[in-house]
């Protein structure tokens, strides 16, 4: 593992930290075409400094620069063991690739990402993504699902949320209504619960989702409002959802303020054709390393991912078989992402959304594109 220097494709150039910028400068100035690119790049920057040289070779030339216990690397880098550097104590700095557009360098967007944005924009606000749409259609198809209570916010409650006047929210009136709904639906409120909105959860601040009992509702809901109220600003109605808190018979460490790194799967399924489109690790290693910004969480993930990947690889074929048998029984249409958690005994169907607005759908499209190219 290179501790200080530069990686160009498969070539590693070992340099001391104070030698790196001078090396880059020499390289740039000795290659006329690259020097011309650099001058255009530097002209786009607000501040001219030695940092521009490092940023240029990473963003434009796809180099990896290891300097002062930091690893600067381009998005989608192929020649870097990020996990090894993470465990060795290095700070990882991902940089988006830039391309010249007109007279300016701008972030590069892969054509598949553009297609995802186009497709996702058409369905991201679809009422089909509400749990009240898909949960009744999947609750009895043979998968274990969390016991679920769905209630709508009143018009008055929703207006208070939209105005961010959370101190005016009547939490006691909401609790009374939930008790009445629970009694009517035979839902057990005397258990640990997972709270979410119909259209989204606040899982990246997981402590706000977890209700050890109903006394925690006001504090947890206030945290939800702080984090997610903008998702409700444009809505004419919104749902509050309480679900059975699914526990595992194994222990995993936590990130996101209390979210266990349980073994989870994201399935993509086309309900129009009953076609299984793919299965992916919810905790995809490359994705998580690039997107976890807390060093403590990165280290927790690095320590836990071998267990997750072991279980994922072992269990995926069994889940795929179950999905192909059971998901066609759901009365749904279109392409969907379906999330499962393994509790140690069962695959639990915990969440769904339209595929086009779900993470990892780009992997499905990349696989389809690769198959098309191979068949030409």
XYZ file of C-alpha atoms in Angstrom:
376
model
C 0.000 0.000 0.000
C 1.462 3.342 -1.071
C 1.673 5.636 1.960
C 2.689 8.831 0.154
C 2.775 9.528 -3.567
C 0.707 9.187 -6.709
C -1.162 6.365 -8.443
C -1.567 6.715 -12.217
C -3.591 3.833 -13.636
C -1.709 0.798 -12.267
C 1.564 2.673 -11.741
C 2.501 3.744 -8.224
C 5.030 6.550 -7.787
C 6.339 6.787 -4.256
C 7.062 10.358 -3.173
C 7.478 12.225 0.098
C 4.600 14.537 0.977
C 6.594 17.668 0.164
C 7.625 16.233 -3.207
C 4.108 15.630 -4.510
C 3.049 19.121 -5.643
C 6.467 19.841 -7.279
C 6.165 16.504 -9.138
C 2.685 17.390 -10.390
C 3.817 20.850 -11.487
C 6.733 19.407 -13.458
C 4.517 16.802 -15.085
C 1.925 19.378 -16.112
C 4.473 21.855 -17.456
C 6.347 19.178 -19.432
C 3.242 18.122 -21.400
C 1.871 20.871 -23.604
C -1.605 19.425 -24.043
C -1.985 18.812 -20.321
C -0.592 22.286 -19.546
C -3.257 23.781 -21.787
C -5.938 21.796 -19.933
C -4.535 22.917 -16.593
C -4.534 26.601 -17.567
C -8.220 26.369 -18.510
C -8.967 24.565 -15.252
C -7.033 27.079 -13.131
C -8.826 29.983 -14.804
C -12.119 28.522 -13.568
C -11.011 28.472 -9.932
C -11.796 31.289 -7.539
C -8.402 31.019 -5.834
C -5.125 30.219 -7.587
C -2.904 28.044 -5.407
C -0.890 24.830 -5.351
C -4.129 23.067 -4.398
C -5.296 23.599 -7.987
C -2.590 21.235 -9.256
C -3.678 18.383 -6.977
C -7.346 18.984 -7.747
C -6.612 19.102 -11.483
C -4.828 15.746 -11.701
C -7.519 14.035 -9.597
C -10.597 15.577 -11.229
C -9.331 15.761 -14.813
C -6.614 13.106 -15.190
C -8.088 10.503 -12.767
C -4.945 10.281 -10.632
C -4.950 9.241 -6.995
C -2.880 11.471 -4.700
C -1.827 10.257 -1.235
C -0.506 13.177 0.774
C -0.358 14.075 4.492
C -2.409 10.993 5.522
C -5.135 11.956 3.044
C -6.185 10.054 -0.065
C -7.593 12.214 -2.872
C -9.331 10.069 -5.468
C -11.735 10.500 -8.393
C -15.282 9.218 -8.245
C -15.556 5.635 -9.574
C -11.820 5.014 -9.105
C -10.889 1.425 -10.044
C -7.312 1.058 -8.792
C -7.602 1.900 -5.105
C -8.213 -0.281 -2.052
C -10.140 2.338 -0.107
C -10.903 -0.039 2.727
C -7.200 -0.692 3.354
C -6.464 3.033 3.537
C -9.451 3.599 5.796
C -8.308 0.927 8.239
C -4.776 2.320 8.138
C -6.028 5.673 9.417
C -6.036 7.715 6.208
C -8.675 10.357 5.530
C -10.506 9.664 2.243
C -11.354 12.609 -0.023
C -13.564 11.732 -3.010
C -13.582 14.257 -5.871
C -16.100 14.431 -8.709
C -14.696 14.126 -12.208
C -14.732 17.379 -14.220
C -15.042 17.852 -17.989
C -14.659 20.902 -20.201
C -17.974 22.364 -21.326
C -17.569 25.442 -23.474
C -14.937 27.495 -21.704
C -15.539 26.070 -18.214
C -14.852 22.838 -16.395
C -18.012 21.391 -14.860
C -18.795 18.162 -12.955
C -19.155 15.170 -15.256
C -22.496 13.366 -15.132
C -22.606 9.840 -16.490
C -25.328 9.305 -19.154
C -26.910 6.639 -16.968
C -27.074 9.133 -14.085
C -28.808 11.590 -16.416
C -31.302 8.915 -17.404
C -31.875 8.061 -13.720
C -32.569 11.723 -12.961
C -35.063 11.907 -15.826
C -36.842 8.692 -14.857
C -36.743 9.408 -11.138
C -38.137 12.889 -11.582
C -41.302 11.411 -13.089
C -42.090 9.109 -10.156
C -40.346 10.500 -7.066
C -43.499 12.332 -5.951
C -45.893 9.612 -7.050
C -48.510 8.604 -4.445
C -47.475 5.025 -5.234
C -44.423 5.595 -3.026
C -46.664 6.148 -0.006
C -46.670 3.192 2.362
C -50.491 3.217 2.331
C -50.298 2.246 -1.359
C -47.797 -0.600 -1.328
C -48.046 -2.038 2.190
C -51.594 -3.478 1.884
C -50.583 -5.066 -1.427
C -47.553 -6.855 0.079
C -48.585 -7.589 3.668
C -50.107 -10.983 2.858
C -48.057 -12.434 0.013
C -45.957 -14.721 2.217
C -43.172 -12.465 3.504
C -42.848 -11.400 7.089
C -43.690 -7.686 7.363
C -43.730 -5.335 10.375
C -47.115 -4.838 11.981
C -48.123 -1.381 10.730
C -50.455 1.462 11.775
C -51.090 4.251 9.259
C -52.920 7.468 10.097
C -53.230 10.785 8.295
C -52.218 14.104 9.781
C -55.231 16.403 10.088
C -55.337 19.507 7.892
C -54.556 21.617 10.964
C -51.558 19.446 11.888
C -50.223 19.514 8.335
C -50.520 23.301 8.141
C -48.597 23.644 11.409
C -45.860 21.385 10.005
C -45.698 23.366 6.751
C -45.327 26.635 8.677
C -42.668 25.018 10.933
C -44.663 26.125 13.983
C -43.880 22.920 15.839
C -44.494 24.440 19.279
C -48.179 24.697 18.340
C -48.523 20.991 17.521
C -50.970 19.168 19.818
C -49.087 15.949 20.529
C -51.600 14.772 23.107
C -54.473 15.012 20.624
C -52.378 12.984 18.157
C -51.688 10.317 20.789
C -55.392 10.046 21.596
C -56.179 9.591 17.906
C -53.457 6.964 17.542
C -54.835 5.060 20.533
C -58.274 5.061 18.937
C -56.862 3.928 15.557
C -54.778 1.220 17.213
C -57.818 -0.133 19.026
C -59.822 -0.164 15.799
C -57.053 -1.875 13.808
C -55.978 -4.223 16.621
C -52.484 -2.704 16.562
C -50.277 -3.081 19.625
C -48.956 0.310 20.743
C -47.335 -1.258 23.825
C -44.202 -2.343 21.980
C -41.046 -0.825 20.554
C -41.972 1.045 17.407
C -40.372 2.418 14.254
C -41.847 5.761 13.183
C -41.837 7.227 9.684
C -43.881 9.357 7.333
C -45.803 7.659 4.551
C -43.444 9.022 1.914
C -40.103 8.875 3.760
C -38.291 7.966 6.958
C -35.669 9.878 8.914
C -33.407 6.812 9.099
C -30.205 8.805 8.643
C -30.950 10.166 12.110
C -32.139 6.795 13.294
C -32.702 7.775 16.924
C -35.673 9.863 15.790
C -37.281 6.761 14.241
C -37.083 4.546 17.313
C -39.856 4.765 19.911
C -39.099 2.578 22.951
C -42.660 3.464 24.010
C -45.313 6.065 23.204
C -43.979 8.526 25.786
C -41.155 9.234 23.332
C -43.542 10.307 20.544
C -43.391 14.122 21.045
C -39.593 14.318 21.173
C -39.115 11.914 18.282
C -41.734 13.612 16.144
C -40.152 17.016 16.778
C -36.839 15.623 15.505
C -38.687 14.324 12.434
C -40.213 17.722 11.771
C -36.803 19.360 11.991
C -35.330 16.854 9.537
C -38.129 16.143 7.093
C -40.848 18.787 7.231
C -39.755 20.216 3.858
C -40.832 16.910 2.276
C -44.392 17.726 3.347
C -44.462 21.402 2.342
C -46.121 20.815 -1.037
C -48.409 17.951 0.011
C -52.169 18.221 0.412
C -52.123 15.239 2.780
C -49.484 13.277 4.682
C -49.287 10.065 6.647
C -47.761 9.212 9.982
C -46.784 5.551 10.252
C -45.958 3.475 13.323
C -44.468 0.047 12.709
C -43.337 -2.882 14.794
C -39.629 -2.473 15.520
C -38.028 -5.539 13.962
C -35.218 -7.016 16.038
C -32.561 -9.474 14.940
C -31.230 -12.497 16.803
C -27.698 -11.293 16.003
C -25.880 -8.124 17.085
C -24.422 -5.496 14.777
C -22.760 -2.187 15.466
C -24.553 1.046 14.596
C -24.201 4.129 12.426
C -26.548 7.048 11.720
C -27.191 7.678 15.428
C -28.411 4.194 16.278
C -29.085 2.330 13.027
C -27.782 -1.254 13.264
C -25.780 -2.481 10.289
C -28.070 -5.459 9.810
C -27.885 -7.622 6.715
C -30.194 -5.931 4.201
C -30.979 -6.467 0.532
C -32.378 -4.255 -2.201
C -34.317 -6.188 -4.829
C -35.406 -4.678 -8.140
C -38.523 -6.250 -9.614
C -40.706 -5.491 -12.630
C -44.313 -6.212 -11.638
C -45.552 -5.739 -15.213
C -43.520 -8.692 -16.463
C -42.817 -10.414 -13.102
C -39.134 -10.111 -13.971
C -36.445 -10.225 -11.303
C -34.059 -7.377 -12.213
C -31.339 -7.787 -9.616
C -30.330 -8.069 -5.982
C -27.872 -5.698 -4.313
C -26.301 -5.274 -0.917
C -28.075 -2.358 0.751
C -24.741 -1.565 2.418
C -22.736 -1.555 -0.816
C -19.109 -1.147 0.261
C -17.963 1.381 -2.332
C -21.091 3.483 -1.960
C -20.906 3.586 1.824
C -17.205 4.458 2.005
C -17.775 7.343 -0.411
C -20.799 8.677 1.454
C -20.037 8.205 5.143
C -18.374 11.419 6.294
C -17.829 10.667 9.973
C -14.538 8.888 10.614
C -16.085 6.910 13.501
C -18.911 5.692 11.261
C -16.476 4.779 8.497
C -14.434 2.701 10.925
C -17.564 1.048 12.316
C -18.632 0.201 8.787
C -15.164 -1.098 7.870
C -15.219 -3.437 10.860
C -18.741 -4.694 10.095
C -18.875 -5.015 6.310
C -17.127 -8.434 6.205
C -20.005 -9.899 8.262
C -22.612 -8.214 6.086
C -21.002 -9.385 2.852
C -20.648 -12.932 4.176
C -24.361 -13.099 4.987
C -25.364 -11.298 1.792
C -23.458 -13.732 -0.427
C -24.754 -16.742 1.493
C -28.405 -15.683 1.641
C -28.972 -13.907 -1.697
C -29.848 -17.071 -3.669
C -32.480 -18.041 -1.100
C -34.057 -14.573 -1.103
C -34.039 -14.499 -4.895
C -35.988 -17.778 -4.963
C -38.546 -16.453 -2.471
C -38.948 -13.177 -4.349
C -39.603 -14.901 -7.674
C -42.313 -17.028 -6.055
C -44.012 -14.436 -3.843
C -43.679 -10.936 -5.325
C -45.828 -11.753 -8.393
C -48.731 -12.139 -5.945
C -48.608 -8.428 -5.103
C -51.112 -6.330 -7.033
C -48.576 -3.747 -8.182
C -47.426 -2.380 -11.531
C -44.187 -0.916 -12.782
C -40.603 -1.389 -11.623
C -39.922 -1.292 -7.899
C -37.113 -1.411 -5.364
C -38.052 -3.770 -2.545
C -35.975 -3.763 0.657
C -35.557 -6.787 2.895
C -33.848 -7.176 6.251
C -32.654 -10.551 7.521
C -33.638 -10.930 11.175
C -31.601 -14.100 11.641
C -34.491 -16.390 10.684
C -36.686 -14.633 8.112
C -36.407 -12.184 5.258
C -38.539 -9.221 6.383
C -40.010 -6.928 3.721
C -39.404 -3.510 5.297
C -39.676 -0.881 2.557
C -40.528 -0.190 -1.082
C -40.314 2.622 -3.623
C -40.479 2.987 -7.364
C -37.232 1.689 -8.837
C -36.555 4.790 -10.898
C -36.103 6.961 -7.803
C -34.201 4.392 -5.738
C -30.483 4.056 -5.034
C -28.682 1.342 -7.038
C -31.130 1.422 -9.944
C -28.176 2.611 -12.010
C -26.673 -0.854 -11.446
C -29.740 -2.417 -13.068
C -29.471 -0.122 -16.078
C -25.717 -0.730 -16.373
C -26.313 -4.491 -16.357
C -29.020 -4.189 -19.008
C -26.787 -1.985 -21.173
C -23.921 -4.467 -20.856
C -26.181 -7.340 -21.940
C -27.394 -5.341 -24.940
C -23.821 -4.568 -26.013
C -22.785 -8.229 -25.631
C -25.707 -9.342 -27.777
C -24.808 -7.033 -30.675
